[in-house]
XYZ file of C-alpha atoms in Angstrom:
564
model
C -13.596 29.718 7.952
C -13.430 30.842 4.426
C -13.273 27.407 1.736
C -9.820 29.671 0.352
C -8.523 29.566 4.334
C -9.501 25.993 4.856
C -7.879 25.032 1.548
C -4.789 26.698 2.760
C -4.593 25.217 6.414
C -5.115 21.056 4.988
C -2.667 21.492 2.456
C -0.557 23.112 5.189
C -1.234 20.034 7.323
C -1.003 17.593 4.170
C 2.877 18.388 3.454
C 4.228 18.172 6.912
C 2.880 14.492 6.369
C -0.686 14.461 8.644
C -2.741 12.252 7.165
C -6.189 13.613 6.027
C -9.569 12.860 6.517
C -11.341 11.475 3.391
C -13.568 14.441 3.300
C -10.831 16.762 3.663
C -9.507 15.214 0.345
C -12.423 15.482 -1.633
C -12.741 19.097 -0.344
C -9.070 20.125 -1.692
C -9.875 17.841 -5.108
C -13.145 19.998 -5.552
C -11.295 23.390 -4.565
C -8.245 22.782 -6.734
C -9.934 22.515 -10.177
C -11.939 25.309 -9.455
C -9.436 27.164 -8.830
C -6.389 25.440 -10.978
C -3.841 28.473 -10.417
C -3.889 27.260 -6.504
C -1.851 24.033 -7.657
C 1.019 26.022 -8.302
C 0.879 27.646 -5.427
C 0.871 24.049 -3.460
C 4.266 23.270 -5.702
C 5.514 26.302 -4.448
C 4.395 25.300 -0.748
C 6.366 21.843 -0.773
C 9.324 23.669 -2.380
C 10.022 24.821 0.792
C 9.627 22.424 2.661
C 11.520 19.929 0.385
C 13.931 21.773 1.982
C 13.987 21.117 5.249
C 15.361 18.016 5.388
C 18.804 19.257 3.896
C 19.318 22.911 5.534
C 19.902 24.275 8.336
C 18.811 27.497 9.174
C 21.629 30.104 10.502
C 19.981 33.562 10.343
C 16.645 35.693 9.105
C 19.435 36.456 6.131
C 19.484 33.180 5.574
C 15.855 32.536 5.279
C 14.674 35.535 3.454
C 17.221 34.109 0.889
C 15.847 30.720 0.534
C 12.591 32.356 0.210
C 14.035 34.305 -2.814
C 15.990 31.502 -4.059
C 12.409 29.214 -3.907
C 10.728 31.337 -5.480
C 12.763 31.906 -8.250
C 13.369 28.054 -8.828
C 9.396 28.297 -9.241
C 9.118 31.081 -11.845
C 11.995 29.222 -13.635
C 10.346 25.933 -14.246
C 6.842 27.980 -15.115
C 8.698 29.765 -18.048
C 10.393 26.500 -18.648
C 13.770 27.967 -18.391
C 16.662 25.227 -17.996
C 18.543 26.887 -15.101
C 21.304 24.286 -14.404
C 21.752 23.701 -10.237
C 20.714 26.686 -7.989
C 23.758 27.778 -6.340
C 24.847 30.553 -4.324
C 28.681 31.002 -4.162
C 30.664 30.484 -1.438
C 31.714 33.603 0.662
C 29.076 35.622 -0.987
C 28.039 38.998 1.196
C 25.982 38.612 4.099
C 23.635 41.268 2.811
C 23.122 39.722 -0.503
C 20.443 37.556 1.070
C 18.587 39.838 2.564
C 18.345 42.096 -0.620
C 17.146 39.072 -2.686
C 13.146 39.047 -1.779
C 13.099 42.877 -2.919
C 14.446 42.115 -6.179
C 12.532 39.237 -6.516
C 9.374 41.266 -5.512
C 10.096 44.334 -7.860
C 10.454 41.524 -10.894
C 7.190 39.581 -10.177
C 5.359 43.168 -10.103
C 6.868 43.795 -13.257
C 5.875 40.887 -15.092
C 2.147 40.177 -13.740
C -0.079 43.443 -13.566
C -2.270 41.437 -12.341
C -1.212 41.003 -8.874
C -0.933 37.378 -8.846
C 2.998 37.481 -8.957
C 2.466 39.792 -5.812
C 0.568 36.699 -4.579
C 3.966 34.358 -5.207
C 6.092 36.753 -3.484
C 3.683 36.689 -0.241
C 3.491 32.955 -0.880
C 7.553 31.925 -1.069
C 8.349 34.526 2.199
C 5.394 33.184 4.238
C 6.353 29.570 3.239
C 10.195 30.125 3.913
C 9.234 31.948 7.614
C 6.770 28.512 8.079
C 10.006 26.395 6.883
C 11.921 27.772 9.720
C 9.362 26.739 12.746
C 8.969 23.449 10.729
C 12.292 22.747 10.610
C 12.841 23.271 14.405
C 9.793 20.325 14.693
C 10.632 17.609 11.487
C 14.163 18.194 10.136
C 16.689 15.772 11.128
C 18.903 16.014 14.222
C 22.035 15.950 12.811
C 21.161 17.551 9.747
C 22.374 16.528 6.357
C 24.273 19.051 4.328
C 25.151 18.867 0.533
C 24.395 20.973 -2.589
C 21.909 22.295 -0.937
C 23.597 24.267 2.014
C 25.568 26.017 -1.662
C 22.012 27.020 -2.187
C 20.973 28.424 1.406
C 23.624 30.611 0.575
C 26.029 31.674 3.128
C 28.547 31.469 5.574
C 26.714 35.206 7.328
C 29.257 34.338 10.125
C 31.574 32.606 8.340
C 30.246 29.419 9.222
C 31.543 25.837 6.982
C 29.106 23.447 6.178
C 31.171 20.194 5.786
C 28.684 17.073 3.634
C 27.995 14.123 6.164
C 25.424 12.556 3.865
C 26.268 8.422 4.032
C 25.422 8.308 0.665
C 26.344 10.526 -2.415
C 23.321 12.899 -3.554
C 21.956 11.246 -6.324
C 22.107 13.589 -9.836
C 19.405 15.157 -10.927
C 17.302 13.593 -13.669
C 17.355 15.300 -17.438
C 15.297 18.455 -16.838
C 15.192 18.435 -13.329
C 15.896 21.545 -11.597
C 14.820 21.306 -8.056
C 16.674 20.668 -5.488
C 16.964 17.023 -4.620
C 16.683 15.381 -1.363
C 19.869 13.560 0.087
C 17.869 9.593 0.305
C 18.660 8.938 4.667
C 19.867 5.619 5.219
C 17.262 3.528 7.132
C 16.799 0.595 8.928
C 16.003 -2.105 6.769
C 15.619 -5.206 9.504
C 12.138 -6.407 10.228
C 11.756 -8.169 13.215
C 9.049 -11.126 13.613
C 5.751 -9.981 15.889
C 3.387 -12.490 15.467
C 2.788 -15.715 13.590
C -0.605 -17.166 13.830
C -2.669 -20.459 12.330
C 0.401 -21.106 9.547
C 0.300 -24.286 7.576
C 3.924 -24.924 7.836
C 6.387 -23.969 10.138
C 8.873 -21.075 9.372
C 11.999 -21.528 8.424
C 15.274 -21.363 10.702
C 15.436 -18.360 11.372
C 12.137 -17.146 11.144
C 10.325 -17.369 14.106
C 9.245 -15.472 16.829
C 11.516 -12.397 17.485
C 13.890 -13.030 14.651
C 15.188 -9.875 12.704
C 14.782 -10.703 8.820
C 17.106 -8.752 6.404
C 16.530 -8.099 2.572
C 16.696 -11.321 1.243
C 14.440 -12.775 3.700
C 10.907 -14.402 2.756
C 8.168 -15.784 4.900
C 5.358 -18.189 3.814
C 2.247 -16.936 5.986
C 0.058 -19.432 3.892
C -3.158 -20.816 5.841
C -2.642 -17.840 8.878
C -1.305 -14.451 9.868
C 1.560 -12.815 10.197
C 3.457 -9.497 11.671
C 6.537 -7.464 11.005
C 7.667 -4.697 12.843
C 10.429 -1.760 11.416
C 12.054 0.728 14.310
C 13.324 4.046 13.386
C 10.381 4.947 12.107
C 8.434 2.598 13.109
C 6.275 0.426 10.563
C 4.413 -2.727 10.780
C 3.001 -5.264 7.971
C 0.638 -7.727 9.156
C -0.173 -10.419 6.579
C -2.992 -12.858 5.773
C -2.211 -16.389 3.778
C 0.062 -14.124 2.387
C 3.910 -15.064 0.493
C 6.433 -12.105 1.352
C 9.938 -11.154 0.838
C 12.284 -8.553 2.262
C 14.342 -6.900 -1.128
C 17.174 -4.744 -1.007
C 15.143 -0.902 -1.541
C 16.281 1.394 -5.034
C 18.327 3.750 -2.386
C 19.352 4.011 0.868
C 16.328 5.486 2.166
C 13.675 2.992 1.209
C 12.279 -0.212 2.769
C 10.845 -2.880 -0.001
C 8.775 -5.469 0.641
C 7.892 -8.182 -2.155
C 4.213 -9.566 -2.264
C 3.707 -13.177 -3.917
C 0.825 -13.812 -3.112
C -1.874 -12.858 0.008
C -3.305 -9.558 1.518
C -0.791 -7.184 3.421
C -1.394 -4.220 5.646
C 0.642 -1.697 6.011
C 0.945 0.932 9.356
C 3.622 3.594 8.835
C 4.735 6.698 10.700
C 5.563 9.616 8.826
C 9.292 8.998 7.243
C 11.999 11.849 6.652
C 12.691 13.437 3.123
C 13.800 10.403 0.403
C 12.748 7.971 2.496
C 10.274 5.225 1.404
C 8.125 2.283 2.106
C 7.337 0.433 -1.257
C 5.068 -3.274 -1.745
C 5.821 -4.447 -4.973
C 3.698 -6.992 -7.091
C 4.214 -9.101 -10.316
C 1.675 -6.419 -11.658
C 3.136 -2.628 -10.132
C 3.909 -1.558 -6.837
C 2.362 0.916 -3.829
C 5.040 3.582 -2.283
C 3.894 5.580 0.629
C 5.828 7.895 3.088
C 3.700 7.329 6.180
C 0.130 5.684 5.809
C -1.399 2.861 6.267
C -2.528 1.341 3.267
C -3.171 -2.774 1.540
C -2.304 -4.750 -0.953
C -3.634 -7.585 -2.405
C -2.403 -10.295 -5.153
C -5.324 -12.680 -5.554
C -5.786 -14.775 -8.755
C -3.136 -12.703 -10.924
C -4.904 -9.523 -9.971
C -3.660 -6.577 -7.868
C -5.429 -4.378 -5.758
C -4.604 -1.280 -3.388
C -6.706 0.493 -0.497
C -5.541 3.568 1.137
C -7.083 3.905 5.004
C -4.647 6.897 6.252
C -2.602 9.193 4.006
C -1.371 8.788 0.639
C 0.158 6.660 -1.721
C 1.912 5.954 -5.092
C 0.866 3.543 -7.469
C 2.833 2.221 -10.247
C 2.055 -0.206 -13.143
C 1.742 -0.627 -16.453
C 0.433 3.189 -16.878
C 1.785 6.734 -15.572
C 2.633 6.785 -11.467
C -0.680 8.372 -10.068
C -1.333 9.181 -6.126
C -4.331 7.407 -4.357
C -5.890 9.238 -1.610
C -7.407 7.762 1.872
C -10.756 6.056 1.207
C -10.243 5.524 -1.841
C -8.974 1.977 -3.715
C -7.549 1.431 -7.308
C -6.612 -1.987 -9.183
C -3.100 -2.696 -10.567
C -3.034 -3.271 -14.011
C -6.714 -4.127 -14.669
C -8.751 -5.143 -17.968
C -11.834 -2.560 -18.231
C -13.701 -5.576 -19.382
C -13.120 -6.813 -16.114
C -14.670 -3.344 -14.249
C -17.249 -4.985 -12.500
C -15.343 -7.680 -10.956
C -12.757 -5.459 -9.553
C -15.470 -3.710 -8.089
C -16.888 -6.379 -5.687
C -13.401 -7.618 -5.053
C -12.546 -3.907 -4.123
C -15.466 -4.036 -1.737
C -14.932 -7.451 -0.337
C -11.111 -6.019 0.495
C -12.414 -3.040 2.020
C -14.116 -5.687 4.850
C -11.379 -7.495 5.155
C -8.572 -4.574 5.884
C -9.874 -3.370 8.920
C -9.441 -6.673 11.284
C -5.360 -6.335 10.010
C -5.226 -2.216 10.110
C -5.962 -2.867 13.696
C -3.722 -6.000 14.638
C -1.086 -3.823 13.832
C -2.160 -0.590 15.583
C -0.166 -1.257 19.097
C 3.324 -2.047 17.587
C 3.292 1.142 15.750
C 1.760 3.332 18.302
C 4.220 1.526 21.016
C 6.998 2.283 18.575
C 8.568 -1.332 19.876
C 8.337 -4.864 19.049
C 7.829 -5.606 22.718
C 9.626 -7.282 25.613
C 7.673 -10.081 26.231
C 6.550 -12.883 24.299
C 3.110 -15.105 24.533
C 2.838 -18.617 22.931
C -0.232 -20.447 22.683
C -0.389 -24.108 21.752
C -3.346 -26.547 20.720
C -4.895 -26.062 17.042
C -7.918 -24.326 15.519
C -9.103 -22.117 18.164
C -9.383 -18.395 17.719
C -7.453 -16.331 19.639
C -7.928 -12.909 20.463
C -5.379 -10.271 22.894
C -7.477 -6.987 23.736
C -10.090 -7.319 21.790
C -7.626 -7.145 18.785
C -8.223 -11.438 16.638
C -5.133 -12.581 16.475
C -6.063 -15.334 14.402
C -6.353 -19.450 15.125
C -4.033 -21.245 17.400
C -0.838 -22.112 17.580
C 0.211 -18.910 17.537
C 3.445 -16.982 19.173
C 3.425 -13.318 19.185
C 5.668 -10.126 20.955
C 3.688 -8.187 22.844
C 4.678 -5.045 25.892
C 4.723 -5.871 29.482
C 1.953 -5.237 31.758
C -1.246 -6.667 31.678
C -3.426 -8.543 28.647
C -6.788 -10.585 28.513
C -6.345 -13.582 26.140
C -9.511 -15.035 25.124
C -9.137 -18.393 22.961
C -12.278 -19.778 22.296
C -14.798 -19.041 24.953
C -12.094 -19.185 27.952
C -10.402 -15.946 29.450
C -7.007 -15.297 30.999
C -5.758 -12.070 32.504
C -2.206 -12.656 31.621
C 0.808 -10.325 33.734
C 3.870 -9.759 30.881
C 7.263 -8.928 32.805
C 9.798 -7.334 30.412
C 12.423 -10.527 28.545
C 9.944 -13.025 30.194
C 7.841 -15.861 27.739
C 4.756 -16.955 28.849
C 3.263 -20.048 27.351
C -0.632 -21.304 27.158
C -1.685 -24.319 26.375
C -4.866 -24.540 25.038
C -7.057 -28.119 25.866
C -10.253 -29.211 23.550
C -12.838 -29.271 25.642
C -15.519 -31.888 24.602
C -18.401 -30.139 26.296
C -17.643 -27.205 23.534
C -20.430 -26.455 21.617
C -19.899 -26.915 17.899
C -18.066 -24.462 16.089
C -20.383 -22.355 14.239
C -20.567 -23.124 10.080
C -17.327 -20.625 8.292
C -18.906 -17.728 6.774
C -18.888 -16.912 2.750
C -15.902 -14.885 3.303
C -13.494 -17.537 5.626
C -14.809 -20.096 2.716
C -13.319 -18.066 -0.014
C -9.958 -16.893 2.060
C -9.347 -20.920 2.761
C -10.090 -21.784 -0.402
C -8.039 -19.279 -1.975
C -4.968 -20.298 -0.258
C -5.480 -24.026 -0.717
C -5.181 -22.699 -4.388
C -2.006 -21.139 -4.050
C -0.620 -23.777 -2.276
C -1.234 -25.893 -5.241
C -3.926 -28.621 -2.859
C -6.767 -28.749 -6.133
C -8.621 -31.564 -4.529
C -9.443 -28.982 -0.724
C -10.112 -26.159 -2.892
C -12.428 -27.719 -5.200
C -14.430 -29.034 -2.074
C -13.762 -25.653 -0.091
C -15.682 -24.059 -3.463
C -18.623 -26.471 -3.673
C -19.030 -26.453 0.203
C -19.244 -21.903 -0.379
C -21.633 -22.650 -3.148
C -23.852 -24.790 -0.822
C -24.072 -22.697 1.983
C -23.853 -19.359 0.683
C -25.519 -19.276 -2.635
C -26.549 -15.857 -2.852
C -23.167 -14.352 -1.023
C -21.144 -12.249 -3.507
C -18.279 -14.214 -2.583
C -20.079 -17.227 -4.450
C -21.380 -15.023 -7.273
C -18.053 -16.171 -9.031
C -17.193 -19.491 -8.114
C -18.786 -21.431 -10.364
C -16.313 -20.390 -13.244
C -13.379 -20.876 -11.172
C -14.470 -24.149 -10.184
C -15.310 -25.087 -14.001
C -11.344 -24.047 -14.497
C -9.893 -25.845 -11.809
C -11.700 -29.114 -13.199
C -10.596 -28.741 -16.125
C -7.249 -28.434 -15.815
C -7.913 -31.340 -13.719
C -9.857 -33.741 -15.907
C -13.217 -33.717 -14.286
C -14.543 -32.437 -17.515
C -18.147 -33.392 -16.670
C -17.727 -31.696 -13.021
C -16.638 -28.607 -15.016
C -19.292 -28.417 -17.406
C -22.205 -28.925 -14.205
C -20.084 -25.772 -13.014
C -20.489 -23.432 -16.255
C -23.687 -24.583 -16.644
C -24.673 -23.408 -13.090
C -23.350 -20.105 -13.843
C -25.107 -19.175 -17.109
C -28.415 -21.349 -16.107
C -31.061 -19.557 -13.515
C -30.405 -19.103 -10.085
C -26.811 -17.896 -11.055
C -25.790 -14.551 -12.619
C -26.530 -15.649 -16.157
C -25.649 -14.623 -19.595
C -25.819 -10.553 -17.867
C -22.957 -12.227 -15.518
C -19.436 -10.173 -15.704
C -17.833 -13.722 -16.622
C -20.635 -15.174 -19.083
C -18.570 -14.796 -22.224
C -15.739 -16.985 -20.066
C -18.645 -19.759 -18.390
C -19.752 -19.727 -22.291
C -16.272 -20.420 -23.356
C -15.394 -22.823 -20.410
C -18.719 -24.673 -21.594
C -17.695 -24.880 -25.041
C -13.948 -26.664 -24.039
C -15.654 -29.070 -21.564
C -18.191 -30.539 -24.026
C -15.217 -31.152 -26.657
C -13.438 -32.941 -24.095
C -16.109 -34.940 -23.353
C -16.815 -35.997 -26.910
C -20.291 -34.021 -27.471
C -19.257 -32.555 -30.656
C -22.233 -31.543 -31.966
C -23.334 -29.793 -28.413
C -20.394 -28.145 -28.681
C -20.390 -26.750 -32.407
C -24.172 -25.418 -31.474
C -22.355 -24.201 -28.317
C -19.943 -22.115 -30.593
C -22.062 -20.845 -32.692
C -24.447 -19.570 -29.728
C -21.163 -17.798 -28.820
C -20.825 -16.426 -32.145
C -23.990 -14.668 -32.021
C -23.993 -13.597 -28.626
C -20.628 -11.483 -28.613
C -20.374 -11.002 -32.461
C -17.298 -8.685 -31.502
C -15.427 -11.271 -29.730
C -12.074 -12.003 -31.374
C -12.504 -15.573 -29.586
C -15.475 -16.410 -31.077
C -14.344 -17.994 -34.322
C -11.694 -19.801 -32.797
C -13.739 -21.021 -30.226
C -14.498 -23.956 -32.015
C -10.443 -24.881 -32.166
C -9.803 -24.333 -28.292
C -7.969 -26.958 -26.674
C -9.636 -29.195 -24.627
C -7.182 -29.413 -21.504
C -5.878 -26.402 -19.119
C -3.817 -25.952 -16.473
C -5.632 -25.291 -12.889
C -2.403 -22.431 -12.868
């Protein structure tokens, strides 16, 4: 296969909504700028169809002259022309339609010797004759007519297209002037799938089963949690994560609110204006059907894309982020190589959640049955899929599972409305449960933090640093642990911390946060009364990062903080 016909069938397969490998991205990336004049002919591709999801096709008439009318929204916008809203009168001939593509074909020959218009012409017939078989596949049941059935032109057998959209068409924005698609309404209730290991109980309400509404939040701090969307199906499952259910911008859109935590999202494909959208303090993520992450961690937002495509949106310009790939919300550039290991360390993490959620959205269901396990802190895992630690309730499909909590295994038969409960006895013969890795010690310490307990995550931090030195999840610690102290009043605890970041055996003055450990050092020695250490301190600063706009005030910087 030619790279032109390969280009031609993934794009063909990317705008129908198949998700694409991350080679096959890089492939169309590399293809398009070397050959920029193919991007228009992609616009011209999902032109039609945009389409689909508001016409209904009635004759080859009919189609030819959407194919006529596409293309000559397309040439309009290239020659910037402000055309107003495409519109073909009602009870116009029958044969006007048909005699469209000729015209259309004898003007694009006419402007481009070149034969590229020639090229457009092929492209808008081909792509309306594709539209057809698509729509037969993807366009809604019922159909949804509006200003665009004005544009498919016709009543060929004097056929009346009467608008059944719930919801008005929205107006075009301020030079605008392609057709826009009627937002479908959607279901907005997410019902509960699992909760796993949670600090607190949820509230009334919120538990097992329960549908939540916009409005709704759930505090997943300490465990895991799982949400589950019908009609197209979608699932979030959540780790020591704070979420809310808002009302979406339209009818069409499904909004989800992070606080605080990692969330995974699983989508199917969703129909034209619909939407799934996590929003942060810092932007938000918008995908059509994905499955993508978010994380808020320490005032910093982060997105991964495993399957599809998605929207990001912050401080800057909206800008699409492809599977594979990962992006921060809102970053600092001085801050570059942080955001790289934390992009990397999220990356690990995503995977164990991705799959959690896999069954409820290939199941399409929340499931009939329902399994609750009882007894604390033992993993539990359901198909090989971790679940998380006990207790735990979760909605699974009838038939047959293998539970395995801690080293014991039950086959487990689910009948359809019936609950099964488990629970699960400490066993003093157990052998010791093995020491928590770098990365549990940072996730538990994290949301200790969040929940506001200074004392465990100070300890949860020291207790990383001991065990895991040399882990990259300890590369940073020490400065967060100098903060925390701070704001705490164990100046001389914070100072020990700084100091173990810029002395040897930690990154040092090359570290990403040295000018902050330096800075950190600086306020802890003033609090303590070392005045002169501290001046000397100051000026080290000074001459280290001459270009520092917090180097002459450095000397001034209050000596308490908040832990915040």
């Amino acid at each position: 296969m030619s790279d032109e016909a390969r280009w031609q069938a993934l794009i063909d397969r990317e705008v129908v909504g198949e998700a694409l490998s991350l080679e096959d991205c890089e492939f169309i990336a590399r293809y398009e700028e070397a050959h920029p004049e193919l991007v228009a002919e992609r616009a011209l591709w999902e032109r039609a169809v945009e389409h689909l999801g508001a016409l209904e096709p009635t004759s080859e008439e009919h189609l030819a002259g959407l194919g006529a009318q596409i293309l000559a929204a397309h040439r309009g916008e290239d020659r910037g022309e402000d055309r107003g809203e495409d519109r073909v009168e009602e009870g116009a001939p029958t044969g006007g339609a048909a005699e469209a593509p000729a015209s259309a074909s004898a003007s694009a020959s006419s402007e481009e010797a070149s034969g590229s218009s020639g090229r457009w012409v092929a492209a808008a017939l081909v792509s309306a004759a594709a539209a057809a078989a698509l729509w037969w596949i993807v366009a809604s049941p019922s159909g949804v007519a509006g200003e665009d059935d004005a544009l498919a032109g016709g009543d060929a057998g004097g056929r009346t297209v009467t608008d059944t959209s719930p919801q008005p068409r929205p107006a075009p924005s301020s030079g605008d002037t392609r057709a826009q698609p009627v937002p479908t309404t959607i279901d907005t209730e997410a019902r509960v799938a699992l909760l796993a290991g949670l600090e607190r109980e949820p509230d009334q309400g919120a538990g097992l089963g329960a549908g939540l509404s916009p409005g709704a939040a759930l505090d997943l701090a300490g465990g895991r949690g799982c949400l589950v969307w019908t009609e197209p199906t979608a699932v979030i499952c959540a780790e020591g994560a704070q979420v809310a259910l808002v009302p979406g911008q339209d009818p069409g859109e499904r909004r989800l609110r992070l606080d605080g935590g990692l969330v995974v999202a699983a989508l199917d494909p969703l129909g034209p204006g619909q939407r799934f959208t996590v929003e942060t303090v810092l932007g938000s993520v918008s995908a059509v059907g994905t499955v993508f992450a978010v994380e808020l961690d320490e005032g910093r937002a982060r997105a991964l894309v495993l399957e599809g495509e998605v929207e990001l949106r912050d401080s800057g310009a909206p800008r699409r982020l492809r599977a594979g790939r990962a992006s921060s919300l809102h970053a600092e550039v001085h801050e570059e190589d942080v955001e790289v290991e934390a992009l990397a360390r999220l990356s690990a993490r995503v995977g164990e959640l991705a799959t959690l959620a896999e069954p409820w959205r290939r199941g399409d269901a929340l499931g009939g049955a329902s399994l609750e396990v009882s007894g604390s802190g033992q993993a539990v895992e359901l198909d090989g899929r971790r679940l998380g630690m006990s207790p735990l309730a979760l909605r699974v499909a009838a038939g047959r599972h293998v539970l395995l909590a801690g080293e014991e295994a039950h086959t487990l038969d689910f009948e359809e409305g019936v609950s099964i409960a488990l629970q699960l006895e400490p066993s003093e013969a157990r052998a010791p449960a093995p020491a928590p890795s770098a990365a549990e010690l940072a996730a538990e310490a994290q949301r200790h933090r969040m929940a506001r307990n200074y004392e465990e995550t100070a300890r949860l931090y020291r207790e990383l640093l001991d065990r895991h030195p040399d882990s990259s999840e300890a590369r940073n610690v020490p400065v967060r642990l100098g903060d925390l102290l701070m704001g705490t009043g164990d100046y001389q605890g914070a100072l020990e911390a700084y100091d173990r970041y810029l002395d040897e055996g930690g990154p040092g003055w090359a570290g990403a946060l040295a000018p902050e450990a330096a800075l950190g050092r600086i306020k802890a020695l003033e609090a303590l009364e070392r005045d002169e250490e501290a001046s000397a301190a100051a000026r080290d600063f000074a001459v280290r990062y001459p270009d520092d706009h917090r180097a002459d005030a450095a000397e001034d910087a209050p000596s308490e903080s908040s832990p915040l």
